[in-house]
Coordinates of N, CA and C in Angstrom, one line a residue:
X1056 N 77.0 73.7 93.9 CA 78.2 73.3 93.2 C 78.0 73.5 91.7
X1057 N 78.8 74.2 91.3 CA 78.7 74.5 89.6 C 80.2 74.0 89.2
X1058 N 79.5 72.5 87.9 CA 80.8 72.5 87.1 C 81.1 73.4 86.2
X1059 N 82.4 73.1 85.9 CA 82.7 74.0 85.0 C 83.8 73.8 83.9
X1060 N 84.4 74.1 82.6 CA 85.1 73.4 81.5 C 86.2 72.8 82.1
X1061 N 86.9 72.8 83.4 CA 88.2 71.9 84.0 C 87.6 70.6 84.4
X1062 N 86.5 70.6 84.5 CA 86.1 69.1 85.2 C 85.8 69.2 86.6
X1063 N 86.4 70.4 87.3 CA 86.5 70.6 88.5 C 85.3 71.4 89.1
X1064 N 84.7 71.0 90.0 CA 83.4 71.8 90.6 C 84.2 73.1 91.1
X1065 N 83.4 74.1 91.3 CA 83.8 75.6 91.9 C 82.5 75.8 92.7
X1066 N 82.7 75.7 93.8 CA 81.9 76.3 94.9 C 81.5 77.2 95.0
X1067 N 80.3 78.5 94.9 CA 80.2 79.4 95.2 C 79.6 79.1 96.6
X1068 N 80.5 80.5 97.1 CA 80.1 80.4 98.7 C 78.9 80.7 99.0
X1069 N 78.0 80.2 100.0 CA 76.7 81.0 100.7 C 77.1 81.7 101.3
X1070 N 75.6 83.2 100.6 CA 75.8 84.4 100.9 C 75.0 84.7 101.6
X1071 N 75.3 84.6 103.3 CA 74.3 85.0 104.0 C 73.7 86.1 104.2
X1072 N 74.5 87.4 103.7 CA 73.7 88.6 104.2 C 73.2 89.1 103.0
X1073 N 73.2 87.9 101.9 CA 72.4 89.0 100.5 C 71.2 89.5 100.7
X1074 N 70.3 89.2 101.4 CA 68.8 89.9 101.5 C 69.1 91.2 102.1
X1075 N 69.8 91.5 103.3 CA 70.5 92.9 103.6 C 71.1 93.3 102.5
X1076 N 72.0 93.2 102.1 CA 73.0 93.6 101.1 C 72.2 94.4 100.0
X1077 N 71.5 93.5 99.7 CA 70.8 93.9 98.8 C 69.5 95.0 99.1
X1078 N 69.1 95.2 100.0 CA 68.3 96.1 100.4 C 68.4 97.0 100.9
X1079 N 70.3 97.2 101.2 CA 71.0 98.3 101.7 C 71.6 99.2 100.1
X1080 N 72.1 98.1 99.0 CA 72.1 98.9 98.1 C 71.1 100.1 97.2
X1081 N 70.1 99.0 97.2 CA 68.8 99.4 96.9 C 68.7 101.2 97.6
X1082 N 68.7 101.3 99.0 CA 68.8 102.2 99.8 C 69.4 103.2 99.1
X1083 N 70.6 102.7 99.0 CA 71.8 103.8 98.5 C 71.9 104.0 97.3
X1084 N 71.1 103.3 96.4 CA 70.9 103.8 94.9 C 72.1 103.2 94.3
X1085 N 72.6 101.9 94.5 CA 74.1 101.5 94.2 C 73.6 100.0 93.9
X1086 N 74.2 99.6 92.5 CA 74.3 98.0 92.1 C 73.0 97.8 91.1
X1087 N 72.4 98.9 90.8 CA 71.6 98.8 89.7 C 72.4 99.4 88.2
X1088 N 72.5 100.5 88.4 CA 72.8 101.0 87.0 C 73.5 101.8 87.0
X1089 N 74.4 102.1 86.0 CA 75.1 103.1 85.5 C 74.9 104.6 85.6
X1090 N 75.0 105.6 86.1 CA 74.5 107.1 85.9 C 75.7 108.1 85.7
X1091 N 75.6 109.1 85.8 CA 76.8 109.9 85.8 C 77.4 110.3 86.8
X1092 N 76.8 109.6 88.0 CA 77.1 109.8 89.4 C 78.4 108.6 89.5
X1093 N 77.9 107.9 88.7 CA 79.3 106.5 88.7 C 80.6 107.0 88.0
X1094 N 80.8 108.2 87.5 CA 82.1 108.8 87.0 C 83.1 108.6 88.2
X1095 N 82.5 108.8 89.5 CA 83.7 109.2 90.2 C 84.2 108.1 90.9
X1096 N 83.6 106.4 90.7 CA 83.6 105.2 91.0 C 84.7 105.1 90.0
X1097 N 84.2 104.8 88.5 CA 85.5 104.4 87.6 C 86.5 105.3 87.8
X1098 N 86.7 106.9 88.5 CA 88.0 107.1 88.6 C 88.6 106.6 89.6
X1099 N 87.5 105.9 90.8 CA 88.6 105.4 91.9 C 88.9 104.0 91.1
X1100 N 88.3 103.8 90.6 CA 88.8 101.7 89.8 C 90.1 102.4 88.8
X1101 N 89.9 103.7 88.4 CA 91.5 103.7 87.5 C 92.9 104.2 88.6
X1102 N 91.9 104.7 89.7 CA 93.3 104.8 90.8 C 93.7 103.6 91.2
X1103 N 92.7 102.3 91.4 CA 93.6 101.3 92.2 C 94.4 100.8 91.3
X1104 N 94.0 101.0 89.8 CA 95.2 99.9 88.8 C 95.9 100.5 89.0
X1105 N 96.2 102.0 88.7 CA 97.4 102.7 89.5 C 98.4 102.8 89.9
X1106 N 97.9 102.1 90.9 CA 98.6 102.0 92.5 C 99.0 100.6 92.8
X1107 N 97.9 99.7 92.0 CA 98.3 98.0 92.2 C 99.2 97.8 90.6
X1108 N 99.0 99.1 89.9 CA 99.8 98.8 88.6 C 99.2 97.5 87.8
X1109 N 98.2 97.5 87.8 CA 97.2 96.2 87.3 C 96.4 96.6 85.9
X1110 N 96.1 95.4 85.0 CA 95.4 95.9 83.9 C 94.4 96.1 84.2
X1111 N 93.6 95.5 85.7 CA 91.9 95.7 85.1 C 91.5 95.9 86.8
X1112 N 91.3 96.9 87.3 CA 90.3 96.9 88.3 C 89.2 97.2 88.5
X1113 N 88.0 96.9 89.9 CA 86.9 97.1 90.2 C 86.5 97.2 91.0
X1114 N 85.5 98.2 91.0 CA 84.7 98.5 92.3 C 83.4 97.7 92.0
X1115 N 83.2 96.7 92.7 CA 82.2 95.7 92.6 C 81.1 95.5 93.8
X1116 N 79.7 95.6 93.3 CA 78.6 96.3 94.4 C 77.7 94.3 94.4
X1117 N 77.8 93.8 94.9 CA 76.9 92.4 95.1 C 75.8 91.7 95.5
X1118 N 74.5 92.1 94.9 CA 73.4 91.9 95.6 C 73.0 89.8 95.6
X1119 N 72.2 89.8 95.4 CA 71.9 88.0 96.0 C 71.8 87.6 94.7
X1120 N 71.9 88.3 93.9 CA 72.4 87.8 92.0 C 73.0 87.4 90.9
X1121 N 73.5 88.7 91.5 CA 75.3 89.4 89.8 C 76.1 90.0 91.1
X1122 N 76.8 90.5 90.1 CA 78.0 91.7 90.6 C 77.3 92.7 89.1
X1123 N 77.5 93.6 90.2 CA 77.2 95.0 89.4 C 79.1 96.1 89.4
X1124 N 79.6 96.1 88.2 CA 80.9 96.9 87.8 C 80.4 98.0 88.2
X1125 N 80.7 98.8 89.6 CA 79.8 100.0 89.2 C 81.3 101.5 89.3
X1126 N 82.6 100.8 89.1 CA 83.6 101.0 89.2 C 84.8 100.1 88.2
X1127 N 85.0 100.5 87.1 CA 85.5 99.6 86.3 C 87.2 100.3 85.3
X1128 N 88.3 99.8 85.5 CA 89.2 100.1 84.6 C 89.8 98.7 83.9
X1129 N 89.6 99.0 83.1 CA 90.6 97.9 82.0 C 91.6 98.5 80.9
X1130 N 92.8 97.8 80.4 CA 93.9 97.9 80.0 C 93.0 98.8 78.7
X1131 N 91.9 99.0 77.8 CA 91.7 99.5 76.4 C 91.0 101.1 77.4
X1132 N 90.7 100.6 78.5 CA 89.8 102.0 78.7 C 88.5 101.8 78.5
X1133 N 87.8 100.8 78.1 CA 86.6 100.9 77.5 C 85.1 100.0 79.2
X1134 N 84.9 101.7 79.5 CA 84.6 101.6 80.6 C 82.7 100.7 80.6
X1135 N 82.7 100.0 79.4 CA 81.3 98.7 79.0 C 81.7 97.6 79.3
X1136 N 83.2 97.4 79.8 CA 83.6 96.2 80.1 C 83.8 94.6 79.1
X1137 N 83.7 95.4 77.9 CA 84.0 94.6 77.1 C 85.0 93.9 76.5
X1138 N 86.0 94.4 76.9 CA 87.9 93.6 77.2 C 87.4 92.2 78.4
X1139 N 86.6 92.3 78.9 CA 86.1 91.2 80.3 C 86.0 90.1 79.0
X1140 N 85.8 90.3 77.7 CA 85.6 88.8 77.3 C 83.8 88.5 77.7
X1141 N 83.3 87.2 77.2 CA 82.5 86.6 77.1 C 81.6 86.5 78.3
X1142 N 82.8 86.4 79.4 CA 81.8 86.4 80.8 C 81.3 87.0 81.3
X1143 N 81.4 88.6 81.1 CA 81.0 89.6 81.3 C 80.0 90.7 79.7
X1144 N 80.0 89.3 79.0 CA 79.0 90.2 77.3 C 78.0 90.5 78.1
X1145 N 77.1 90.1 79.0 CA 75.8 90.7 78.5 C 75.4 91.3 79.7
X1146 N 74.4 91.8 79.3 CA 74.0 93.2 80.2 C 75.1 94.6 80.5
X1147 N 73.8 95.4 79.8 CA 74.4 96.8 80.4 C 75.9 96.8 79.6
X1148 N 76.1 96.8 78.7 CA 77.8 96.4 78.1 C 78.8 95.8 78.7
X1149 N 78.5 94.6 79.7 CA 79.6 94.3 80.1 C 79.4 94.7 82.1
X1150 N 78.7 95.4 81.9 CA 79.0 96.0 83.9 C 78.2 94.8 84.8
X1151 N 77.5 94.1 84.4 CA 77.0 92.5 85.4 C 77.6 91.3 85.1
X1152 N 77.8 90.9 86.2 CA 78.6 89.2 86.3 C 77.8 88.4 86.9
X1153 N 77.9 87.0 86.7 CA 76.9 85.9 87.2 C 77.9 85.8 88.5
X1154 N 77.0 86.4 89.4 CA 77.0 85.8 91.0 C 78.0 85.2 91.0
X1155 N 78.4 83.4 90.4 CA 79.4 82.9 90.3 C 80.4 83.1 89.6
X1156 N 80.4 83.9 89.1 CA 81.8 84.1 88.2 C 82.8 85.3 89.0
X1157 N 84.0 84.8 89.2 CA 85.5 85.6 89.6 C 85.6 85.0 90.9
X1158 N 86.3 86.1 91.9 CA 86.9 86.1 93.2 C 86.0 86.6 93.8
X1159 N 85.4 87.4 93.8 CA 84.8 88.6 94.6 C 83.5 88.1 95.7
X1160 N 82.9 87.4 94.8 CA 81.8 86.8 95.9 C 83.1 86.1 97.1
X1161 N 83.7 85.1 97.0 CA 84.5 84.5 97.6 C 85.2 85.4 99.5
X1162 N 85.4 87.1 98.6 CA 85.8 87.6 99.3 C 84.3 88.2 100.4
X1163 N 83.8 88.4 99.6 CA 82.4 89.3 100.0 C 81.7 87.6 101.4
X1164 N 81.4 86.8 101.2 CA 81.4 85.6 102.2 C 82.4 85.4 102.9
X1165 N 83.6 86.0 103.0 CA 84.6 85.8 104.2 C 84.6 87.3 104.8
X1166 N 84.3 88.0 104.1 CA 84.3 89.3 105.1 C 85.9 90.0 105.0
X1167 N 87.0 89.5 104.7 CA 87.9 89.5 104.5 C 88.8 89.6 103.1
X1168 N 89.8 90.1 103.1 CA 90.9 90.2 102.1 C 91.4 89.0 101.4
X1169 N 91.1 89.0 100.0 CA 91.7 87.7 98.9 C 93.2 88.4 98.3
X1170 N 93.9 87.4 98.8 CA 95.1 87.4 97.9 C 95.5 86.1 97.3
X1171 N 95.3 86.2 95.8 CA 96.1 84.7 95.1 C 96.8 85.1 94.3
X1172 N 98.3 85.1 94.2 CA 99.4 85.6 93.3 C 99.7 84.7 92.3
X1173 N 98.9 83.3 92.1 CA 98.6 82.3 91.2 C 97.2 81.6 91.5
X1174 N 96.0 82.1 90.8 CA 95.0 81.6 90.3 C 95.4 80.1 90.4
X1175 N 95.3 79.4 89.5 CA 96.1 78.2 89.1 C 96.9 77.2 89.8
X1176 N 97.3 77.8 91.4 CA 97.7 77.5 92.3 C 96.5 76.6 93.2
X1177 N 95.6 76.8 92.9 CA 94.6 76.9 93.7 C 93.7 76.2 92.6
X1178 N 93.1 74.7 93.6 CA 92.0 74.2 92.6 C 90.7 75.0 92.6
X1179 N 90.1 75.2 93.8 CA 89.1 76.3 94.1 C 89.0 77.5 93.0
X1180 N 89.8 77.9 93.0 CA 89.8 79.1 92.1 C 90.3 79.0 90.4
X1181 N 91.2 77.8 89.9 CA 92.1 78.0 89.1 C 90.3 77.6 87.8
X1182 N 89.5 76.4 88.1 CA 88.3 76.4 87.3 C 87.4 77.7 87.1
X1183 N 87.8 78.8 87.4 CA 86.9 79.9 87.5 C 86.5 80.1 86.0
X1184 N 85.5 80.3 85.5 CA 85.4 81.3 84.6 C 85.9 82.0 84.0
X1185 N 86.5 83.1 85.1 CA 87.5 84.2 84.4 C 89.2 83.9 84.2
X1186 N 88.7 82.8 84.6 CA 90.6 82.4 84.1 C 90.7 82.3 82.4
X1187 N 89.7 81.6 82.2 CA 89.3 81.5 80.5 C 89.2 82.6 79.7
X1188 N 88.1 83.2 80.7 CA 87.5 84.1 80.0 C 88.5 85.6 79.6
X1189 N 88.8 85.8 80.5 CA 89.9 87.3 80.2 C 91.5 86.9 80.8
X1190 N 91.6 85.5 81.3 CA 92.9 85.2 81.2 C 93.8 86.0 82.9
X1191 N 92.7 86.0 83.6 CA 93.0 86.1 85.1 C 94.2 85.3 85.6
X1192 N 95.4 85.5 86.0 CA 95.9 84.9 87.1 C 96.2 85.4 88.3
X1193 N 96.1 86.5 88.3 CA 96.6 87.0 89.9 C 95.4 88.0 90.2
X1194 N 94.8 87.7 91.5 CA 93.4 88.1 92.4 C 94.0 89.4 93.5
X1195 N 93.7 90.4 94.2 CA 93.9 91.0 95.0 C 92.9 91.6 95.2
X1196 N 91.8 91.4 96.5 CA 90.4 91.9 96.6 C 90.4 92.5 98.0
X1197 N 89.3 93.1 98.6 CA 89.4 93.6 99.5 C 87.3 93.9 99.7
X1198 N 87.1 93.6 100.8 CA 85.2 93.7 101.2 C 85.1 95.5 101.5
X1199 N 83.7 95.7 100.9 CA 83.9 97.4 101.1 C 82.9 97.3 102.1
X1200 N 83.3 97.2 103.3 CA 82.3 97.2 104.5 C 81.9 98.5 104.3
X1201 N 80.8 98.9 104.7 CA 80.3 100.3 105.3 C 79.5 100.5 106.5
X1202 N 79.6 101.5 106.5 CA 78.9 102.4 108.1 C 78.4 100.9 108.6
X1203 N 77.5 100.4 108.5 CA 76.1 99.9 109.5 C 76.6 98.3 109.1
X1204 N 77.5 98.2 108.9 CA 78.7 96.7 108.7 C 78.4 95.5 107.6
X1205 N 77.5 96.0 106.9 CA 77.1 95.4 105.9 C 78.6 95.1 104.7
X1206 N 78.8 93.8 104.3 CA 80.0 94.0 103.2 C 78.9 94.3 102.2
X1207 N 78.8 95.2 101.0 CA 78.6 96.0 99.9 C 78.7 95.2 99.0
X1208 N 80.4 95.0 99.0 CA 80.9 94.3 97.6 C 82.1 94.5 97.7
X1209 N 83.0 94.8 96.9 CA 84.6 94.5 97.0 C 85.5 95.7 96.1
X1210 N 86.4 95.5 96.4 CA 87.7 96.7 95.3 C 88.2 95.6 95.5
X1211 N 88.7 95.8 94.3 CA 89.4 94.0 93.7 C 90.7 95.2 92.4
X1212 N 92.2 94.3 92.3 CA 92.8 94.7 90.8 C 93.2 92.6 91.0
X1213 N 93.0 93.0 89.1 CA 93.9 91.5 88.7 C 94.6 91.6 87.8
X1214 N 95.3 91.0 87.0 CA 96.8 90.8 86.5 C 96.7 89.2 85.6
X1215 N 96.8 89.3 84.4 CA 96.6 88.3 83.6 C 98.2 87.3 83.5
X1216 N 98.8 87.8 84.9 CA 100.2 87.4 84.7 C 100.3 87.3 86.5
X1217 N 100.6 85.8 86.9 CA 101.4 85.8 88.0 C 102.0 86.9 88.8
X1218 N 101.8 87.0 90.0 CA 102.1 88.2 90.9 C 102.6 87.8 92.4
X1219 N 103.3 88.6 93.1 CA 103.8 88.3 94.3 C 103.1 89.3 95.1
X1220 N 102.0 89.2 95.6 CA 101.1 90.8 96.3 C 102.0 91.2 97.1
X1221 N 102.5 90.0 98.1 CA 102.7 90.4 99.4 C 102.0 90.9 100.2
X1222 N 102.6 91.6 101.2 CA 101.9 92.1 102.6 C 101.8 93.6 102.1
X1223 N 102.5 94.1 101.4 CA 102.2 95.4 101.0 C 100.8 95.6 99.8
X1224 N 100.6 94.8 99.1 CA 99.3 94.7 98.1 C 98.3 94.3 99.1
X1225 N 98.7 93.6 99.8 CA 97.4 93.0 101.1 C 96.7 94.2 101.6
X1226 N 97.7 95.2 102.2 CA 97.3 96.3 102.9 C 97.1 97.0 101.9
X1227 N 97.6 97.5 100.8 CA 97.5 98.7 100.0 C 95.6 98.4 99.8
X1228 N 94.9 97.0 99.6 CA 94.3 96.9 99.0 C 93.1 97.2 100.0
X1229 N 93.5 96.9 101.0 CA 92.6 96.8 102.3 C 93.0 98.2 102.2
X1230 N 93.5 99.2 102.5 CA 93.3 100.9 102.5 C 92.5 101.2 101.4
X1231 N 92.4 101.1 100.6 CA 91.6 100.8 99.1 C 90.1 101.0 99.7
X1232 N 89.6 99.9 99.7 CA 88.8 99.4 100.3 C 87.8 100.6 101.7
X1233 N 88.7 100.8 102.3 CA 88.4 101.6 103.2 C 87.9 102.6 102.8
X1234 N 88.8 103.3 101.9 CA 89.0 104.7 101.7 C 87.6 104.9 100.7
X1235 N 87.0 104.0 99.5 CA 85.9 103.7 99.2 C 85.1 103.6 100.0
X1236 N 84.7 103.0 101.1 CA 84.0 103.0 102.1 C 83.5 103.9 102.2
X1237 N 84.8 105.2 102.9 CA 84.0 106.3 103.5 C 83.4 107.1 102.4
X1238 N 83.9 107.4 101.0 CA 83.2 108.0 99.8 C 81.5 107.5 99.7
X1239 N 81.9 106.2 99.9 CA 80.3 105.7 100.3 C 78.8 106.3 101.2
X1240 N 80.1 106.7 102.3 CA 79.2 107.3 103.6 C 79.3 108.5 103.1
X1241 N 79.9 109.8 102.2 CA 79.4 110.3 102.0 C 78.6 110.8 101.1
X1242 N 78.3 110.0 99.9 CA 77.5 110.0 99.2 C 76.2 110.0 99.5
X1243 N 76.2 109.0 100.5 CA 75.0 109.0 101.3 C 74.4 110.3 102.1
X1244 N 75.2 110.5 102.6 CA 75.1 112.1 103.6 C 74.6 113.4 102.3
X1245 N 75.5 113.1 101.2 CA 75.2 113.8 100.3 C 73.1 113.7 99.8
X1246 N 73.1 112.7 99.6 CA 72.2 112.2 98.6 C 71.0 111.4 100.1
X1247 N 70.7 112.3 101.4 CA 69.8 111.4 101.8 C 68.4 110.9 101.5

């Protein structure tokens, strides 16, 4: 349990498969660092704002630590992630997050699709970090399972403004998600 400036504890979930997770990234050369192989990651993070019409999305890789941005669009463009605000200053300009900070772990331990169309709706969520920090209210995530069923990390867009996902943002995001997936598997095939 981590407090945090509402007074309100925020849970981060136990992550049971981070020792895999993490050793599957490792494998795949994914959740460490930046290269120019990650060009084609931030253009899928500028297709899902896109498509979810969102200021800030991510392709987010999660080992038993941080979140690694290894897929990043925000409203200025400035692919160091420094529009993220304070919670995301350090390291790498902005591309690592503390384990507990956002939605994403949340999603990555259910194995499953986050939709919250009000942050703030939600005590669990509304103390986050990033509600302060870059002014988060609306969550839409999705787990990037791959091949050998390991959840990875997540494709996540948010929205510093209340949102209605619905069942169509549920799914759009969950195709999302997929469709990353398989670029996964073939990078892999690519790069054995």
């Amino acid at each position: 349990m981590i407090p945090y400036g509402t007074g309100r504890p925020l849970l981060t979930p136990v992550d049971q498969d981070g020792a895999r997770r993490s050793a599957r990234l490792r494998r795949l050369g994914l959740g460490e660092r930046a290269d120019a192989s990650f060009d084609s990651f931030d253009a899928f993070a500028d297709r899902v704002a896109e498509v979810t019409a969102t200021p800030f999305s991510i392709v987010n890789f999660i080992d038993g630590n941080r979140q690694f941005f290894a897929g990043l669009h925000t409203p200025a463009g400035i692919r160091g992630g420094a529009d993220l605000g304070a919670a995301a200053a350090a390291g790498n300009g902005g591309r690592y997050l503390a384990r507990d900070h956002g939605y994403c772990p949340h999603v990555l331990a259910r194995r499953k699709a986050l939709v919250l169309d009000d942050v703030c709706d939600f005590p669990r969520f509304a103390g986050n970090p990033m509600v302060d920090g870059i002014g988060i209210r609306s969550y839409l995530g999705a787990p990037l399972i791959d091949r050998t069923g390991i959840a990875l990390g997540t494709v996540c867009a948010v929205d510093t403004v209340p949102r209605a996902w619905g069942r169509a943002g549920l799914d759009t995001i969950k195709l999302l998600a997929r469709e990353f997936a398989v670029q996964i598997e073939r990078r892999e095939a690519s790069h054995p």
